[in-house]
PDB file of C-alpha atoms in Angstrom:
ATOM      1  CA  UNK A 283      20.814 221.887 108.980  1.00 41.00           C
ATOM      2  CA  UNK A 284      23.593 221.763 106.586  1.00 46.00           C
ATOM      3  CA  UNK A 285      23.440 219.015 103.556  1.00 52.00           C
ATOM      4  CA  UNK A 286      25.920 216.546 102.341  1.00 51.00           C
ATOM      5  CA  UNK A 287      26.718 217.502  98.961  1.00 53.00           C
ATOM      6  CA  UNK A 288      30.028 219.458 100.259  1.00 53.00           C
ATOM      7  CA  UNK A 289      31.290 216.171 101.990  1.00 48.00           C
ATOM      8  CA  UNK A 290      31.603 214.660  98.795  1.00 51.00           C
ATOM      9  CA  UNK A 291      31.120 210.697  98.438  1.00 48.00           C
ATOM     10  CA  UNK A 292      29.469 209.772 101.674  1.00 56.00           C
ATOM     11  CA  UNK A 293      28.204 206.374 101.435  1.00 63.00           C
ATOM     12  CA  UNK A 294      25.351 205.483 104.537  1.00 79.00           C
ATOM     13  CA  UNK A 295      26.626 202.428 105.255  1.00 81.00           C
ATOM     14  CA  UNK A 296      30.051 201.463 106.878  1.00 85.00           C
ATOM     15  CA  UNK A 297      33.025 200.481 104.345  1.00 84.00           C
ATOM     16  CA  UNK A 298      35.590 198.739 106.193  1.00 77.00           C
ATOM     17  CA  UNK A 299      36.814 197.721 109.775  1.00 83.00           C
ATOM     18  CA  UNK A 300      40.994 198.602 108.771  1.00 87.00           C
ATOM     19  CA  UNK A 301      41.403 202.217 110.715  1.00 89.00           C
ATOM     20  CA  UNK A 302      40.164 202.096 114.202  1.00 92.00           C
ATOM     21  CA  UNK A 303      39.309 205.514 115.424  1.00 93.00           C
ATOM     22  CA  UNK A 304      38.136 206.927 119.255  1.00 94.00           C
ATOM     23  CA  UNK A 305      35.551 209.348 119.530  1.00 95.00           C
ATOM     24  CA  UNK A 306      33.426 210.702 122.100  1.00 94.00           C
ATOM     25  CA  UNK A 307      30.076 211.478 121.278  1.00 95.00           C
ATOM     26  CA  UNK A 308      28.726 214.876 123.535  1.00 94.00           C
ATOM     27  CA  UNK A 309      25.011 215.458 123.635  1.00 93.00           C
ATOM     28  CA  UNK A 310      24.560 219.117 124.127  1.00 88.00           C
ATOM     29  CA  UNK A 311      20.960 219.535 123.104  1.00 86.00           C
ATOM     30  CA  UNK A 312      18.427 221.631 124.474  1.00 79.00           C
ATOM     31  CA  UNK A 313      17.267 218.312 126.780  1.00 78.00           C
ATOM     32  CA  UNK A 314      16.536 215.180 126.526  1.00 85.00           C
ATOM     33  CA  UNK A 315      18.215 211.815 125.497  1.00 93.00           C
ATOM     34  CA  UNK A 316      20.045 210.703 122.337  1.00 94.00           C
ATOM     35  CA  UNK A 317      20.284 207.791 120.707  1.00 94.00           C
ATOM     36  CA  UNK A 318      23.359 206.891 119.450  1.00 95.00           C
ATOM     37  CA  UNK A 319      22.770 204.276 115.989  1.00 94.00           C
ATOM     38  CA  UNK A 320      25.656 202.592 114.001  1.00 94.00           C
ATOM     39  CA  UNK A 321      24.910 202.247 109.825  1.00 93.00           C
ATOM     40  CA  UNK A 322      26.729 198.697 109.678  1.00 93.00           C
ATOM     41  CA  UNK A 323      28.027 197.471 106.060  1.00 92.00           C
ATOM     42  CA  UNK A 324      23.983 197.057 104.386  1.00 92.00           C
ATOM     43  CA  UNK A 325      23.294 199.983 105.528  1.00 90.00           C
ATOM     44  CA  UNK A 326      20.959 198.971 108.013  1.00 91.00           C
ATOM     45  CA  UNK A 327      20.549 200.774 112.113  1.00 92.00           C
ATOM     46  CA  UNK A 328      22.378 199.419 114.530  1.00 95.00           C
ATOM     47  CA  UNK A 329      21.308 200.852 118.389  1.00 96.00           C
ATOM     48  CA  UNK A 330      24.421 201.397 120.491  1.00 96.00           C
ATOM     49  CA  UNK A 331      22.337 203.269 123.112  1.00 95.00           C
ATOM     50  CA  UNK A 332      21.202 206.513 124.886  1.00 96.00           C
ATOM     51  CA  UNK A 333      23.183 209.535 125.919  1.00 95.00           C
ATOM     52  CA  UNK A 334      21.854 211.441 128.732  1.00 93.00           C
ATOM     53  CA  UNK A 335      21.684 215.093 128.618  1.00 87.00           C
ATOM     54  CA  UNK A 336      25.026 216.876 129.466  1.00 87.00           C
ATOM     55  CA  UNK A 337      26.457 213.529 129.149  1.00 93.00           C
ATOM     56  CA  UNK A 338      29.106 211.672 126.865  1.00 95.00           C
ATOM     57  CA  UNK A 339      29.733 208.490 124.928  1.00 96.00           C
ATOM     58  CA  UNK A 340      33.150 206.817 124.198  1.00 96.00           C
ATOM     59  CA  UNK A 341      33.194 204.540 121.232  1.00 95.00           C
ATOM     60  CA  UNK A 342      35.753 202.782 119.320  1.00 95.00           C
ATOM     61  CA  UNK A 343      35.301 202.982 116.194  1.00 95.00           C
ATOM     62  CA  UNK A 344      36.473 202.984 112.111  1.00 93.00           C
ATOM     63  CA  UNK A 345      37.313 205.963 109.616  1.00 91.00           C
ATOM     64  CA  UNK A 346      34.560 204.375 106.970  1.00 91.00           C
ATOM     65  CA  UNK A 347      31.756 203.999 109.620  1.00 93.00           C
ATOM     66  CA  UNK A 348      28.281 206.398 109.550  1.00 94.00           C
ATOM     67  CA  UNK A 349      26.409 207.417 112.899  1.00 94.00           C
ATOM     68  CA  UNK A 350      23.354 209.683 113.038  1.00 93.00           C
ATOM     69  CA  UNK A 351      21.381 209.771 115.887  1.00 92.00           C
ATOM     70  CA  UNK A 352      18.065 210.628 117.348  1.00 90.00           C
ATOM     71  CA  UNK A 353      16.257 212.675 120.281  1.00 88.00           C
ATOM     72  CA  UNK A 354      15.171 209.825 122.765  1.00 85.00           C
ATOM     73  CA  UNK A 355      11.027 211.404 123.822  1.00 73.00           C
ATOM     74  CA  UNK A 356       9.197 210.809 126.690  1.00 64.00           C
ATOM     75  CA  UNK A 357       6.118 209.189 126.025  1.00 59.00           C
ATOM     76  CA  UNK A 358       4.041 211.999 128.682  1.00 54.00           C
ATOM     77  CA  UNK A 359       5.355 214.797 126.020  1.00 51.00           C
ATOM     78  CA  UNK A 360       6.914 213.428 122.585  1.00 48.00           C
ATOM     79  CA  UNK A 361       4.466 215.552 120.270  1.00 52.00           C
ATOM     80  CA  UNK A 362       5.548 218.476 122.059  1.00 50.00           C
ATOM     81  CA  UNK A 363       9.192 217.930 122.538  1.00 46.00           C
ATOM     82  CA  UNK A 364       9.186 217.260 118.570  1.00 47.00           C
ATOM     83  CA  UNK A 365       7.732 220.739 117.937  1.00 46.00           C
ATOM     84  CA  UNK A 366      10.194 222.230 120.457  1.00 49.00           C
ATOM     85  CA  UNK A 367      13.084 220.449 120.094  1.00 50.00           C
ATOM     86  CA  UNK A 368      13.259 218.681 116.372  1.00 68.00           C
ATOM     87  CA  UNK A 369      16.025 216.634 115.136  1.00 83.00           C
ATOM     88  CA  UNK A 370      19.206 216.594 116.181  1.00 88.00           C
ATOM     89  CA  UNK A 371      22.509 216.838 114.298  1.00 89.00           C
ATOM     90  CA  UNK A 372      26.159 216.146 114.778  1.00 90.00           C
ATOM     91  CA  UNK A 373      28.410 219.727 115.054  1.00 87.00           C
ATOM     92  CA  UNK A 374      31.088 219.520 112.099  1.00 83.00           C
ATOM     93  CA  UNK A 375      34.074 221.007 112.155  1.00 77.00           C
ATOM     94  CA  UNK A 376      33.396 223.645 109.344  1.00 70.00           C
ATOM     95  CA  UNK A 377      31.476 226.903 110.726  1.00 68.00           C
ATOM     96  CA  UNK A 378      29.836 224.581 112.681  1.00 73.00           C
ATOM     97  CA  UNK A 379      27.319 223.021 110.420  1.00 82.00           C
ATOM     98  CA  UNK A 380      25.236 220.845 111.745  1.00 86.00           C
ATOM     99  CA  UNK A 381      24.402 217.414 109.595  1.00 86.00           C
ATOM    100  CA  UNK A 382      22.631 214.289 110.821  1.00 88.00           C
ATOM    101  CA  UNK A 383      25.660 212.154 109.764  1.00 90.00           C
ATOM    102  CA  UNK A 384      29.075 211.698 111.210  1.00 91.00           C
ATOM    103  CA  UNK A 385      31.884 209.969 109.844  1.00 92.00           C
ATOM    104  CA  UNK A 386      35.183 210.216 111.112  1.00 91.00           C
ATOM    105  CA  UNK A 387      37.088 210.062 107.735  1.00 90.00           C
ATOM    106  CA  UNK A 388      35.093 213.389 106.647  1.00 88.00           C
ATOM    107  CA  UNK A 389      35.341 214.786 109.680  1.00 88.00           C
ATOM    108  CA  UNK A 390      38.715 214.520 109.548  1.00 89.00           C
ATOM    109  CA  UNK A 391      39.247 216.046 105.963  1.00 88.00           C
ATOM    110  CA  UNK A 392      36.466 218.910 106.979  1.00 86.00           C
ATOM    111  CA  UNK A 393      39.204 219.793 109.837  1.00 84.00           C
ATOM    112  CA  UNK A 394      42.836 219.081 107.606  1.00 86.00           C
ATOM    113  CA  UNK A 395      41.100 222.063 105.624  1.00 83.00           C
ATOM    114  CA  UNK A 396      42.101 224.436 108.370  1.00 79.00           C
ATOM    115  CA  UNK A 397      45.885 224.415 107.119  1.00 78.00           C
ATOM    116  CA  UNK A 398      46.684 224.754 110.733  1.00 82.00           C
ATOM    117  CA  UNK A 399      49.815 222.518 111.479  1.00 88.00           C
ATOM    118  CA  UNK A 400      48.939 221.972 115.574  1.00 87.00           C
ATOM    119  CA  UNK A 401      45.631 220.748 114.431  1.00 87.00           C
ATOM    120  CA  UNK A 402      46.943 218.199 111.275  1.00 89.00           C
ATOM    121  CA  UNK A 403      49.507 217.264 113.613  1.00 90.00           C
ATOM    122  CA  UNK A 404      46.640 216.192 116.326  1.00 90.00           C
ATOM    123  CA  UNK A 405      44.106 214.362 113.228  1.00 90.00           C
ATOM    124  CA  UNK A 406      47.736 212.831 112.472  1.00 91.00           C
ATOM    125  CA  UNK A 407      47.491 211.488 116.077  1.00 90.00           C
ATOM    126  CA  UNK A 408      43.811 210.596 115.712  1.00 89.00           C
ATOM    127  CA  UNK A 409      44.452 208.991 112.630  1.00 90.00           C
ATOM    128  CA  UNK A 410      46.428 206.681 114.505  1.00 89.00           C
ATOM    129  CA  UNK A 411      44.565 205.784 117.258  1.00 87.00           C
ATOM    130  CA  UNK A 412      46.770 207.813 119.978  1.00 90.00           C
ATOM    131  CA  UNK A 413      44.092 210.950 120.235  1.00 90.00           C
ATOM    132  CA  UNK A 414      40.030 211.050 120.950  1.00 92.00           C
ATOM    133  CA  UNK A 415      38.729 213.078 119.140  1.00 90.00           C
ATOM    134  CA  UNK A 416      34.910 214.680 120.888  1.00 91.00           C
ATOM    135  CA  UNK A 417      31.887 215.073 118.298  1.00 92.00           C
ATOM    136  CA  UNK A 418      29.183 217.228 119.530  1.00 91.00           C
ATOM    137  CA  UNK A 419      25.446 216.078 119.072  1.00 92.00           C
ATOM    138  CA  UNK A 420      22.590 219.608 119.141  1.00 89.00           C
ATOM    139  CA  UNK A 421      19.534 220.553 117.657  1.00 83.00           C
ATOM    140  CA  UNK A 422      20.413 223.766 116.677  1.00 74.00           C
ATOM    141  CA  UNK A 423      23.729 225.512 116.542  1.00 60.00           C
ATOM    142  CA  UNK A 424      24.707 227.245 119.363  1.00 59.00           C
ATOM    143  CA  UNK A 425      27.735 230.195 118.690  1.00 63.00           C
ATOM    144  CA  UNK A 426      30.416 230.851 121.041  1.00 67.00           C
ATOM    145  CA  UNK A 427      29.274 233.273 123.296  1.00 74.00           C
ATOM    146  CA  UNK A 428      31.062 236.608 123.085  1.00 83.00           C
ATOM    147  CA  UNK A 429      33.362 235.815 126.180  1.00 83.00           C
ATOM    148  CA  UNK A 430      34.423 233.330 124.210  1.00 79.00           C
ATOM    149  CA  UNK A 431      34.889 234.938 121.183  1.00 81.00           C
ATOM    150  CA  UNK A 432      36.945 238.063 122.605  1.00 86.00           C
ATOM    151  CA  UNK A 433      38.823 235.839 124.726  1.00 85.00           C
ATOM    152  CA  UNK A 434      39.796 233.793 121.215  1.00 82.00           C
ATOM    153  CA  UNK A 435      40.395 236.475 119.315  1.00 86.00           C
ATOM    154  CA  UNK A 436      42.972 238.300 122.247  1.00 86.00           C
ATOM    155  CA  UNK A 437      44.423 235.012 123.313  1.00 84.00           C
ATOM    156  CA  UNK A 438      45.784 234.772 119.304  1.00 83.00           C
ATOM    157  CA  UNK A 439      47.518 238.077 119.645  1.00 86.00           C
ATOM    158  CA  UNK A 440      51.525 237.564 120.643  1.00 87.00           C
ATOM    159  CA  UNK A 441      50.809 241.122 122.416  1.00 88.00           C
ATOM    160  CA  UNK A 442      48.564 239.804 124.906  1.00 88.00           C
ATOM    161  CA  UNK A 443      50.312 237.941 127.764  1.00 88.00           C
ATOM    162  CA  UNK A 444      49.087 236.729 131.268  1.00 87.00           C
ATOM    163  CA  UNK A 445      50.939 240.070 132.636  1.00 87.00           C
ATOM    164  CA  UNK A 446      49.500 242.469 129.951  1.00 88.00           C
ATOM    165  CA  UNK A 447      46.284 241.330 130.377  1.00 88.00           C
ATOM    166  CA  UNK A 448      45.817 243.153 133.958  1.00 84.00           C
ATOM    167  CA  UNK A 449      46.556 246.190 132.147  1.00 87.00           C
ATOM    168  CA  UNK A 450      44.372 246.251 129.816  1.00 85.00           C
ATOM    169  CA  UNK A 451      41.131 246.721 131.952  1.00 87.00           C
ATOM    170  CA  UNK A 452      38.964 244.108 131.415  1.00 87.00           C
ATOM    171  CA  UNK A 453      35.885 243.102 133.224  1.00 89.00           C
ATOM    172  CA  UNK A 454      36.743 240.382 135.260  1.00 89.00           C
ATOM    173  CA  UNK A 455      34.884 237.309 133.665  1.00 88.00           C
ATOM    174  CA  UNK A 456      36.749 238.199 130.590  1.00 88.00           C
ATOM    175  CA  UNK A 457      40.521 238.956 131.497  1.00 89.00           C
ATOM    176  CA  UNK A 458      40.155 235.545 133.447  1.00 89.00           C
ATOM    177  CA  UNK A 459      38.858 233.583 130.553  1.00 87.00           C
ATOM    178  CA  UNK A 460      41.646 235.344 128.687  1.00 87.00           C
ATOM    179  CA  UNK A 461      44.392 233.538 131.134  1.00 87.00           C
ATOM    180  CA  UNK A 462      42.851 230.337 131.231  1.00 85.00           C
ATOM    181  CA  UNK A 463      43.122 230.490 127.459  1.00 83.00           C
ATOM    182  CA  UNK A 464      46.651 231.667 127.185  1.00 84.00           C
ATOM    183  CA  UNK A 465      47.404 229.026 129.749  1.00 84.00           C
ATOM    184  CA  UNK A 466      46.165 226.464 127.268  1.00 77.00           C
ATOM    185  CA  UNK A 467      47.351 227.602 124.404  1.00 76.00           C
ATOM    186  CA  UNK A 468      50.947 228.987 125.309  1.00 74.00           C
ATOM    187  CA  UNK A 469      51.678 227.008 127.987  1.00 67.00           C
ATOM    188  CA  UNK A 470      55.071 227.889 127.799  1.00 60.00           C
TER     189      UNK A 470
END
Protein backbone atom coordinates (compact mmCIF):
# COMPACT_ATOMS: atom_id res chain seq x y z
CA UNK A 1 0.00 0.00 0.00
CA UNK A 2 0.93 3.35 -1.18
CA UNK A 3 0.47 6.52 1.37
CA UNK A 4 -1.14 9.82 0.93
CA UNK A 5 1.47 12.27 1.30
CA UNK A 6 1.90 12.48 -2.73
CA UNK A 7 -1.92 13.35 -3.08
CA UNK A 8 -1.34 16.39 -1.36
CA UNK A 9 -4.28 17.99 0.85
CA UNK A 10 -6.68 15.13 1.21
CA UNK A 11 -9.14 15.96 3.76
CA UNK A 12 -11.28 12.48 5.13
CA UNK A 13 -14.32 13.97 5.10
CA UNK A 14 -16.47 15.21 2.07
CA UNK A 15 -16.18 19.13 1.15
CA UNK A 16 -18.97 20.03 -0.95
CA UNK A 17 -22.00 18.64 -3.00
CA UNK A 18 -21.24 21.42 -6.32
CA UNK A 19 -19.48 18.80 -8.98
CA UNK A 20 -21.43 15.68 -9.40
CA UNK A 21 -19.26 12.93 -10.66
CA UNK A 22 -20.17 8.97 -11.92
CA UNK A 23 -18.05 6.28 -10.98
CA UNK A 24 -18.16 2.69 -10.92
CA UNK A 25 -16.64 1.00 -8.21
CA UNK A 26 -15.02 -2.76 -9.50
CA UNK A 27 -14.14 -5.23 -6.80
CA UNK A 28 -11.41 -7.34 -8.19
CA UNK A 29 -10.04 -8.88 -5.04
CA UNK A 30 -8.81 -12.18 -4.46
CA UNK A 31 -12.68 -13.11 -3.10
CA UNK A 32 -14.97 -12.07 -1.08
CA UNK A 33 -17.31 -9.00 -0.58
CA UNK A 34 -16.62 -5.26 -0.26
CA UNK A 35 -18.07 -2.78 1.46
CA UNK A 36 -18.46 0.26 -0.11
CA UNK A 37 -18.52 3.42 2.92
CA UNK A 38 -19.10 7.19 2.14
CA UNK A 39 -16.88 9.83 4.64
CA UNK A 40 -19.90 12.45 4.73
CA UNK A 41 -18.97 16.25 5.72
CA UNK A 42 -17.84 15.24 9.85
CA UNK A 43 -16.04 12.84 8.69
CA UNK A 44 -18.00 10.15 9.96
CA UNK A 45 -18.84 6.29 7.81
CA UNK A 46 -21.56 6.21 5.90
CA UNK A 47 -22.48 2.29 4.53
CA UNK A 48 -23.64 2.40 0.92
CA UNK A 49 -23.37 -1.42 0.71
CA UNK A 50 -21.62 -4.66 -0.49
CA UNK A 51 -20.02 -5.47 -3.79
CA UNK A 52 -19.93 -9.00 -4.70
CA UNK A 53 -16.89 -10.52 -6.06
CA UNK A 54 -16.35 -9.90 -9.85
CA UNK A 55 -19.06 -7.48 -9.46
CA UNK A 56 -19.58 -3.57 -9.85
CA UNK A 57 -21.11 -0.54 -8.20
CA UNK A 58 -22.48 2.64 -9.94
CA UNK A 59 -22.62 5.69 -7.77
CA UNK A 60 -23.26 9.24 -8.28
CA UNK A 61 -21.25 11.09 -6.70
CA UNK A 62 -19.05 14.64 -5.93
CA UNK A 63 -15.31 15.67 -6.82
CA UNK A 64 -14.73 16.58 -2.82
CA UNK A 65 -16.20 13.24 -1.52
CA UNK A 66 -13.79 10.28 0.29
CA UNK A 67 -14.65 6.42 -0.04
CA UNK A 68 -12.52 3.62 1.41
CA UNK A 69 -13.84 0.44 1.76
CA UNK A 70 -13.57 -2.87 3.46
CA UNK A 71 -13.37 -6.82 2.82
CA UNK A 72 -16.97 -8.03 3.85
CA UNK A 73 -15.78 -11.83 6.07
CA UNK A 74 -17.68 -14.67 6.60
CA UNK A 75 -18.23 -15.32 10.03
CA UNK A 76 -17.22 -19.55 9.41
CA UNK A 77 -13.59 -18.06 8.28
CA UNK A 78 -12.92 -14.18 9.05
CA UNK A 79 -9.57 -14.84 11.09
CA UNK A 80 -8.37 -16.67 8.24
CA UNK A 81 -9.54 -14.67 5.34
CA UNK A 82 -7.80 -11.61 7.28
CA UNK A 83 -4.44 -13.43 7.25
CA UNK A 84 -4.99 -14.38 3.59
CA UNK A 85 -6.58 -11.72 2.17
CA UNK A 86 -5.90 -8.27 4.33
CA UNK A 87 -7.19 -4.96 3.49
CA UNK A 88 -8.22 -3.83 0.51
CA UNK A 89 -7.35 -0.69 -1.46
CA UNK A 90 -8.64 1.38 -4.30
CA UNK A 91 -6.19 1.03 -7.74
CA UNK A 92 -4.99 4.75 -8.57
CA UNK A 93 -4.19 5.84 -11.62
CA UNK A 94 -0.36 6.34 -11.01
CA UNK A 95 1.72 2.91 -11.42
CA UNK A 96 -1.08 1.54 -9.94
CA UNK A 97 -0.72 2.30 -6.31
CA UNK A 98 -2.98 1.05 -4.27
CA UNK A 99 -4.42 3.49 -1.26
CA UNK A 100 -7.43 2.87 0.97
CA UNK A 101 -8.93 6.25 -0.12
CA UNK A 102 -10.55 7.41 -3.28
CA UNK A 103 -11.52 10.71 -4.24
CA UNK A 104 -12.46 11.63 -7.52
CA UNK A 105 -10.88 15.18 -7.58
CA UNK A 106 -7.32 13.42 -6.92
CA UNK A 107 -7.96 10.86 -8.98
CA UNK A 108 -8.52 13.02 -11.52
CA UNK A 109 -5.29 15.23 -11.09
CA UNK A 110 -3.21 11.72 -10.49
CA UNK A 111 -4.48 10.94 -14.26
CA UNK A 112 -4.23 14.91 -15.95
CA UNK A 113 -0.47 14.08 -14.98
CA UNK A 114 -0.25 11.76 -17.94
CA UNK A 115 -0.02 14.84 -20.45
CA UNK A 116 -1.92 12.63 -22.75
CA UNK A 117 -4.55 14.84 -24.63
CA UNK A 118 -7.24 11.68 -25.41
CA UNK A 119 -7.15 11.06 -21.76
CA UNK A 120 -7.57 15.08 -20.42
CA UNK A 121 -9.99 15.31 -23.06
CA UNK A 122 -12.06 12.18 -21.44
CA UNK A 123 -11.44 13.63 -17.33
CA UNK A 124 -12.70 16.90 -19.29
CA UNK A 125 -15.82 14.78 -20.04
CA UNK A 126 -15.88 13.26 -16.55
CA UNK A 127 -15.48 16.46 -15.10
CA UNK A 128 -18.68 17.23 -16.50
CA UNK A 129 -20.75 14.58 -15.77
CA UNK A 130 -20.95 13.12 -19.54
CA UNK A 131 -18.22 10.10 -18.82
CA UNK A 132 -18.05 7.19 -15.89
CA UNK A 133 -15.20 6.88 -14.95
CA UNK A 134 -14.43 2.77 -13.28
CA UNK A 135 -12.25 2.68 -9.93
CA UNK A 136 -10.88 -0.65 -9.18
CA UNK A 137 -11.08 -2.02 -5.50
CA UNK A 138 -7.90 -5.18 -4.72
CA UNK A 139 -5.90 -6.30 -2.04
CA UNK A 140 -2.85 -6.41 -3.69
CA UNK A 141 -1.78 -5.11 -7.04
CA UNK A 142 -2.12 -7.23 -9.74
CA UNK A 143 0.27 -6.21 -13.14
CA UNK A 144 -0.88 -6.57 -16.56
CA UNK A 145 -0.07 -9.81 -17.60
CA UNK A 146 2.52 -9.99 -20.36
CA UNK A 147 -0.19 -10.51 -23.17
CA UNK A 148 -1.20 -7.49 -22.15
CA UNK A 149 1.78 -5.75 -21.93
CA UNK A 150 3.24 -6.83 -25.50
CA UNK A 151 -0.01 -6.32 -26.96
CA UNK A 152 0.23 -2.45 -25.41
CA UNK A 153 3.41 -1.86 -26.23
CA UNK A 154 2.88 -3.17 -30.30
CA UNK A 155 -0.57 -1.73 -30.53
CA UNK A 156 1.37 1.97 -29.84
CA UNK A 157 3.63 1.39 -32.77
CA UNK A 158 2.14 3.23 -36.19
CA UNK A 159 4.09 0.11 -37.86
CA UNK A 160 1.87 -2.41 -36.54
CA UNK A 161 -1.50 -2.64 -38.36
CA UNK A 162 -4.34 -5.32 -38.33
CA UNK A 163 -2.65 -6.57 -41.80
CA UNK A 164 1.01 -6.50 -40.53
CA UNK A 165 0.25 -8.21 -37.65
CA UNK A 166 -0.28 -11.74 -39.54
CA UNK A 167 3.13 -11.28 -40.66
CA UNK A 168 4.79 -10.94 -37.95
CA UNK A 169 4.35 -14.52 -36.44
CA UNK A 170 2.81 -14.33 -33.37
CA UNK A 171 1.34 -16.98 -31.22
CA UNK A 172 -2.13 -16.80 -31.62
CA UNK A 173 -3.47 -15.50 -28.16
CA UNK A 174 -1.22 -12.62 -28.75
CA UNK A 175 -1.60 -11.37 -32.48
CA UNK A 176 -5.43 -11.56 -31.56
CA UNK A 177 -5.19 -9.47 -28.48
CA UNK A 178 -3.04 -7.26 -30.68
CA UNK A 179 -6.25 -6.65 -33.15
CA UNK A 180 -8.71 -6.30 -30.61
CA UNK A 181 -6.45 -3.55 -29.31
CA UNK A 182 -5.78 -1.79 -32.53
CA UNK A 183 -9.48 -2.07 -33.09
CA UNK A 184 -9.98 0.00 -29.98
CA UNK A 185 -7.56 2.24 -30.21
CA UNK A 186 -7.41 3.12 -34.06
CA UNK A 187 -10.64 2.48 -34.94
CA UNK A 188 -10.24 4.22 -37.96
Amino acid sequence: MEDLEDLGVLQMKSQSSRDRVKVLFKNETSKGKVKLIWLNYQGDEVDYGLIGHSKAMFMNTFLTHPWVCRLEKEDDDAEEEEEEYGEVFFQWPDSGKLRPVFEAQKFVEKMWQENDEELQNDLQHFLNGQLRMDVIIRNKYSPPSLVDYVANILTDQPWVTLDSVASLELPTTLSEQIKADILKKRPD
